[in-house]
Each structure stands twice: as C-alpha cells, then as structure tokens.
Amino acid sequence: MEARAFIEITRPHNCVLAGVVGLLGSIVAVGHFPEPVKALLVFLVVTLGCSAGNTINDYFDYEIDRINRPERPLPRGAMSRKTAFWYAMALFAIGLILASLINVYAFLLAVVAYTTMFLYAWKLKPLPFVGNLVVAGLTGATPLYGAIAVGKIGLAGYLALCAFLVNVAREVIKDIEDVEGDLAKGARTLPIVIGKKKSAYVGAFFAVLTVIASFLPIKAGVGLSYLAMVPVDAIILYSAFLILRSQDRETAHRSQKLLKISIFLAVMAFMIASLVR
C-alpha cells in the first residue's frame, strides 16, 4: 500500500477546485466574502464530499478503470478496494459532521448530495443519460451549497443552472471518450446506446443551452459586467464545435477538458458580476 494513494485516489486538484466553487457560490450569493469560519466549513464540506465521491467511484469502477485508467491507485495495487471503501465512508462522515455546524439546510443538502454520490457510483452511473444528469446535478449544487450556507441565493441560482447544463454536456462527451472501457464492462452509456455521433449532438445541444442560460443574469441587472462571461461562452461553443467535428477519443478528451475549465471560469465571471453589480 502506498501512502500517497490516500491523496491520489481523491483526485485532490478536482476536489480543491470544487471546494473553491462552493466558496465562490457564497460570494456570488451575497456579493462579498462570508465570515471566515463559515467560508472554511463550506470549502471543507464540498472538498470532503468530492474526495469521498471520487474514492467510492473508484471502488465500484475497479474493473472499468483497469482498462480506462490503469494508472489509478486501485488498478495498480497501491490501495486495496476494502481500504478505499472505508476511507470513503470516513470522508463522508467527517463532511456531514462539519455540515451540521453550518445550518440545518446546509446539513440536509449535504446528506442528499453525499447519498446521491454513493448511489451514482453504485447503481446510476451505467444508466444511459441518467448518470450524466446526476453528476451534472451534483456539480450545479456545488455553488448552490455555498449560497444556502450564507442564507441567500442571489446570482448563485443562475450559476447553478449554467453549471448543471455545461456538465450535462461534459459528462456526455466524457462518455464518448470512455466508450472502450465502458463496453468492456457492459455499461450502457449514451454513446453505446445511440452512438457517438448522436451523443455528440446531445453534448453540443447542452453546451449551447449553457451559453443561452448565461445571458439570464442580465435580467437581474448585472449590466456590462456580463462581458466577463463572453470568453467563457466562446470556450464552451468551441468545445461543442470540436466534438461535432470528430468523436475520436483524443478530441473528446480535449473537448470535455475545455468544458471543465469553463466551469471554473464561469464561476469567476459570476463573482465579478456579483461584486460590481
């Protein structure tokens, strides 16, 4: 067993980013930085939940990762599956304890989100499109969690909608990238059921919907601060163009990575809009 596997299996860069998005959701909601203790709790609850979710996902995805991600800790033998399971449970438990210190609504949302993460990894992930919607919903709930923690939704509601839509696009495109391993496991993801080309159209459709939804804050009076979203929209549209042009694994990987970057950039754009509003 490798000690570093306990960090690596959580995919810390993704989880720290998720924690930052949760914290930025608080800032977007109230238009200023929340009190330090609450800010730290939001960051930790989201980061720990993401870490536990990634770990339990690797536990259930052991066979498929032997094909798609052989370098990950479990396929290469750096950690046992049993250890990974109980490690995930411990991370979930610590996250819920911290969530209970914020407020009752933040605790309940954490319970729902954590339970959904487990169910997704266990049963929902292989279902055509259902798994995509679940992951997108969890991502959209991240900035919303920060908003609920500070007791105000504000522009975070629009941000959550955009995060949901762009993540539906990203998850569909990611399934296009992972078709080989999913086929070997017998999963029935959208590209396997309807084909890569049609799935590319679905992903591109949700990418365009994201761009359309990104205009909604203008109705809330953000004014010229919307311009911060223009380069983000351009990245999202370019990603859609890439996957429509080609559905090979390399292009799908590039497209979904661009969408992942656009999520963080969109949060920053919404934060700018909320601060200068």
Coordinates of C-alpha atoms in Angstrom, one line a residue:
M1 CA 0.0 0.0 0.0
E2 CA 1.3 3.5 -0.9
A3 CA 0.7 6.3 1.5
R4 CA 0.3 8.8 -1.3
A5 CA -2.6 6.7 -2.7
F6 CA -4.8 8.2 0.0
I7 CA -4.4 11.6 -1.5
E8 CA -4.2 10.5 -5.1
I9 CA -7.4 8.5 -5.1
T10 CA -9.4 11.6 -4.1
R11 CA -8.1 13.5 -7.2
P12 CA -7.3 16.5 -5.0
H13 CA -7.0 19.0 -7.7
N14 CA -10.6 18.4 -8.7
C15 CA -11.8 18.4 -5.1
V16 CA -10.0 21.6 -4.2
L17 CA -11.5 23.2 -7.3
A18 CA -15.0 22.0 -6.2
G19 CA -14.4 23.5 -2.7
V20 CA -13.4 26.8 -4.2
V21 CA -16.5 26.8 -6.4
G22 CA -18.6 26.2 -3.3
L23 CA -16.9 29.1 -1.6
L24 CA -17.3 31.3 -4.6
G25 CA -21.0 30.3 -4.6
S26 CA -21.3 32.0 -1.2
I27 CA -19.5 35.1 -2.6
V28 CA -21.8 35.3 -5.6
A29 CA -24.9 34.9 -3.4
V30 CA -24.1 37.8 -1.0
G31 CA -21.7 39.9 -3.1
H32 CA -18.9 39.8 -0.5
F33 CA -16.6 37.3 1.3
P34 CA -18.6 35.4 4.0
E35 CA -17.3 35.2 7.6
P36 CA -14.1 33.1 7.7
V37 CA -15.4 30.2 9.8
K38 CA -18.4 29.6 7.5
A39 CA -16.2 30.0 4.4
L40 CA -13.8 27.4 5.7
L41 CA -16.7 25.0 6.5
V42 CA -18.2 25.4 3.1
F43 CA -14.9 24.7 1.5
L44 CA -14.3 21.6 3.6
V45 CA -17.7 20.1 3.3
V46 CA -17.6 20.3 -0.5
T47 CA -14.0 19.2 -0.8
L48 CA -14.5 16.2 1.5
G49 CA -17.7 15.2 -0.3
C50 CA -15.9 15.3 -3.6
S51 CA -13.0 13.3 -2.2
A52 CA -15.3 10.7 -0.8
G53 CA -17.3 10.6 -4.1
N54 CA -14.2 10.1 -6.2
T55 CA -12.9 7.3 -3.8
I56 CA -16.2 5.4 -3.8
N57 CA -16.4 5.8 -7.5
D58 CA -13.0 4.1 -7.9
Y59 CA -14.1 1.3 -5.6
F60 CA -17.1 0.5 -7.8
D61 CA -15.3 1.2 -11.0
Y62 CA -12.3 -1.1 -10.4
E63 CA -12.9 -3.3 -13.4
I64 CA -13.5 -0.5 -15.9
D65 CA -10.5 1.5 -14.6
R66 CA -8.3 -1.5 -15.3
I67 CA -9.0 -0.6 -18.9
N68 CA -9.6 3.2 -19.0
R69 CA -7.5 4.4 -16.1
P70 CA -4.9 1.6 -15.2
E71 CA -2.6 4.2 -13.6
R72 CA -5.1 4.9 -10.7
P73 CA -4.3 3.6 -7.2
L74 CA -6.7 0.6 -7.2
P75 CA -5.9 -0.9 -10.6
R76 CA -2.2 -0.6 -10.0
G77 CA -2.5 -2.1 -6.5
A78 CA -1.5 1.0 -4.5
M79 CA -4.5 0.6 -2.2
S80 CA -6.9 -2.3 -1.6
R81 CA -10.6 -2.0 -2.5
K82 CA -11.7 -2.6 1.1
T83 CA -9.5 0.2 2.3
A84 CA -10.8 2.5 -0.4
F85 CA -14.4 1.8 0.7
W86 CA -13.9 2.6 4.4
Y87 CA -11.8 5.6 3.6
A88 CA -14.7 7.0 1.5
M89 CA -17.1 6.3 4.4
A90 CA -14.8 8.2 6.8
L91 CA -14.6 11.2 4.5
F92 CA -18.4 11.2 4.1
A93 CA -18.8 11.1 7.9
I94 CA -16.4 14.0 8.6
G95 CA -18.0 16.1 5.9
L96 CA -21.5 15.6 7.4
I97 CA -20.2 16.5 10.9
L98 CA -18.8 19.7 9.5
A99 CA -22.0 20.4 7.5
S100 CA -24.1 20.2 10.7
L101 CA -22.1 23.1 12.1
I102 CA -23.2 25.4 9.3
N103 CA -27.1 25.3 9.4
V104 CA -29.8 22.7 9.1
Y105 CA -30.4 23.4 5.3
A106 CA -26.7 23.0 4.5
F107 CA -26.6 19.7 6.5
L108 CA -29.7 18.3 4.7
L109 CA -28.3 19.3 1.3
A110 CA -25.0 17.6 2.2
V111 CA -26.9 14.4 3.2
V112 CA -28.8 14.4 -0.1
A113 CA -25.6 15.1 -2.2
Y114 CA -23.5 12.6 -0.4
T115 CA -26.2 9.9 -0.7
T116 CA -26.6 10.7 -4.4
M117 CA -22.8 10.4 -4.9
F118 CA -22.8 6.9 -3.4
L119 CA -25.9 5.8 -5.4
Y120 CA -24.4 7.2 -8.6
A121 CA -21.2 5.2 -8.1
W122 CA -23.0 2.0 -7.1
K123 CA -26.0 1.9 -9.5
L124 CA -26.7 5.0 -11.5
K125 CA -23.5 5.6 -13.4
P126 CA -24.0 2.9 -16.1
L127 CA -27.6 4.0 -16.9
P128 CA -27.9 5.9 -20.3
F129 CA -28.0 9.6 -19.6
V130 CA -29.3 9.2 -16.1
G131 CA -25.8 9.1 -14.7
N132 CA -24.9 12.2 -16.7
L133 CA -27.8 14.1 -15.2
V134 CA -26.9 13.0 -11.7
V135 CA -23.3 14.2 -12.0
A136 CA -24.4 17.5 -13.6
G137 CA -26.9 18.0 -10.8
L138 CA -24.3 17.5 -8.1
T139 CA -22.0 20.0 -9.9
G140 CA -24.8 22.5 -10.1
A141 CA -25.5 22.0 -6.4
T142 CA -21.9 23.0 -5.5
P143 CA -22.3 26.8 -5.9
L144 CA -25.8 26.5 -4.6
Y145 CA -24.5 24.8 -1.4
G146 CA -22.3 27.9 -0.8
A147 CA -25.4 30.1 -1.3
I148 CA -27.5 28.1 1.1
A149 CA -24.7 28.2 3.7
V150 CA -24.9 32.0 3.8
G151 CA -28.7 32.1 3.6
K152 CA -29.1 33.8 0.3
I153 CA -29.3 32.5 -3.3
G154 CA -28.8 35.7 -5.4
L155 CA -26.9 35.1 -8.7
A156 CA -25.8 31.7 -7.4
G157 CA -29.1 30.3 -8.7
Y158 CA -28.2 31.3 -12.3
L159 CA -24.7 30.0 -11.8
A160 CA -26.1 26.6 -10.6
L161 CA -28.2 26.4 -13.7
C162 CA -25.3 27.1 -16.0
A163 CA -23.1 24.6 -14.1
F164 CA -25.8 21.9 -14.5
L165 CA -26.2 22.5 -18.2
V166 CA -22.5 22.6 -19.1
N167 CA -21.8 19.5 -17.0
V168 CA -24.5 17.5 -18.8
A169 CA -22.5 18.4 -22.0
R170 CA -19.2 17.5 -20.4
E171 CA -20.5 14.1 -19.0
V172 CA -21.9 13.1 -22.3
I173 CA -18.7 14.0 -24.1
K174 CA -16.7 12.2 -21.4
D175 CA -18.7 9.1 -22.1
I176 CA -17.7 9.3 -25.8
E177 CA -14.1 9.4 -24.6
D178 CA -14.6 6.3 -22.4
V179 CA -16.6 4.1 -24.8
E180 CA -13.9 1.4 -25.0
G181 CA -13.8 0.7 -21.2
D182 CA -17.5 1.1 -20.8
L183 CA -18.2 -1.5 -23.5
A184 CA -15.8 -4.0 -21.8
K185 CA -17.7 -3.6 -18.5
G186 CA -21.1 -3.9 -20.2
A187 CA -22.2 -0.4 -19.3
R188 CA -25.0 1.2 -21.3
T189 CA -23.9 4.8 -21.6
L190 CA -25.5 7.2 -24.1
P191 CA -22.8 6.8 -26.8
I192 CA -23.1 3.0 -26.5
V193 CA -26.9 3.1 -26.8
I194 CA -27.3 5.7 -29.5
G195 CA -23.8 6.1 -31.0
K196 CA -21.0 8.6 -30.7
K197 CA -22.3 11.0 -33.4
K198 CA -25.8 11.4 -31.9
S199 CA -24.3 11.7 -28.5
A200 CA -22.0 14.5 -29.8
Y201 CA -25.2 16.3 -30.9
V202 CA -26.7 15.9 -27.4
G203 CA -23.5 17.2 -25.8
A204 CA -23.3 20.2 -28.2
F205 CA -27.0 20.9 -27.6
F206 CA -26.5 21.3 -23.8
A207 CA -23.4 23.4 -24.4
V208 CA -25.4 25.8 -26.5
L209 CA -28.1 25.8 -23.8
T210 CA -25.4 26.8 -21.3
V211 CA -24.5 29.8 -23.4
I212 CA -28.1 30.8 -23.7
A213 CA -28.7 30.5 -19.9
S214 CA -25.6 32.6 -19.3
F215 CA -27.5 35.6 -20.5
L216 CA -30.1 35.3 -17.8
P217 CA -28.2 37.4 -15.2
I218 CA -28.6 40.4 -17.5
K219 CA -32.3 40.4 -16.5
A220 CA -31.1 40.5 -12.8
G221 CA -29.4 43.8 -13.6
V222 CA -25.7 42.8 -13.9
G223 CA -25.3 45.2 -16.8
L224 CA -21.9 45.3 -18.6
S225 CA -20.4 43.0 -16.0
Y226 CA -21.9 40.2 -18.2
L227 CA -18.9 40.8 -20.5
A228 CA -16.9 38.7 -18.2
M229 CA -18.9 35.7 -19.5
V230 CA -18.1 36.3 -23.2
P231 CA -14.8 34.4 -23.3
V232 CA -16.3 31.6 -21.3
D233 CA -19.1 31.3 -23.8
A234 CA -16.6 31.2 -26.6
I235 CA -14.7 28.3 -24.9
I236 CA -18.0 26.4 -24.5
L237 CA -19.0 26.9 -28.1
Y238 CA -15.6 25.9 -29.3
S239 CA -15.8 22.7 -27.3
A240 CA -19.1 21.9 -28.9
F241 CA -17.6 22.5 -32.4
L242 CA -14.7 20.1 -31.6
I243 CA -16.9 17.2 -30.6
L244 CA -19.3 17.7 -33.6
R245 CA -16.3 17.7 -35.9
S246 CA -14.8 14.5 -34.5
Q247 CA -15.8 11.9 -31.9
D248 CA -12.4 10.2 -31.6
R249 CA -11.1 9.7 -28.0
E250 CA -8.4 12.4 -28.2
T251 CA -10.9 15.0 -29.4
A252 CA -13.5 14.0 -26.9
H253 CA -10.8 14.3 -24.1
R254 CA -9.9 17.8 -25.3
S255 CA -13.5 18.9 -25.6
Q256 CA -14.5 17.8 -22.1
K257 CA -11.4 19.3 -20.6
L258 CA -12.2 22.7 -22.1
L259 CA -15.7 22.4 -20.6
K260 CA -14.2 21.6 -17.2
I261 CA -12.1 24.7 -17.4
S262 CA -15.1 26.8 -18.5
I263 CA -16.9 25.8 -15.3
F264 CA -14.3 27.5 -13.1
L265 CA -14.0 30.5 -15.4
A266 CA -17.8 30.9 -15.3
V267 CA -17.8 30.9 -11.5
M268 CA -15.2 33.7 -11.6
A269 CA -17.2 35.6 -14.2
F270 CA -20.3 35.4 -12.0
M271 CA -18.3 36.5 -9.0
I272 CA -17.2 39.6 -10.9
A273 CA -20.8 40.3 -11.9
S274 CA -22.0 40.0 -8.3
L275 CA -19.2 42.2 -6.9
V276 CA -19.6 45.1 -9.4
R277 CA -23.4 44.8 -9.6

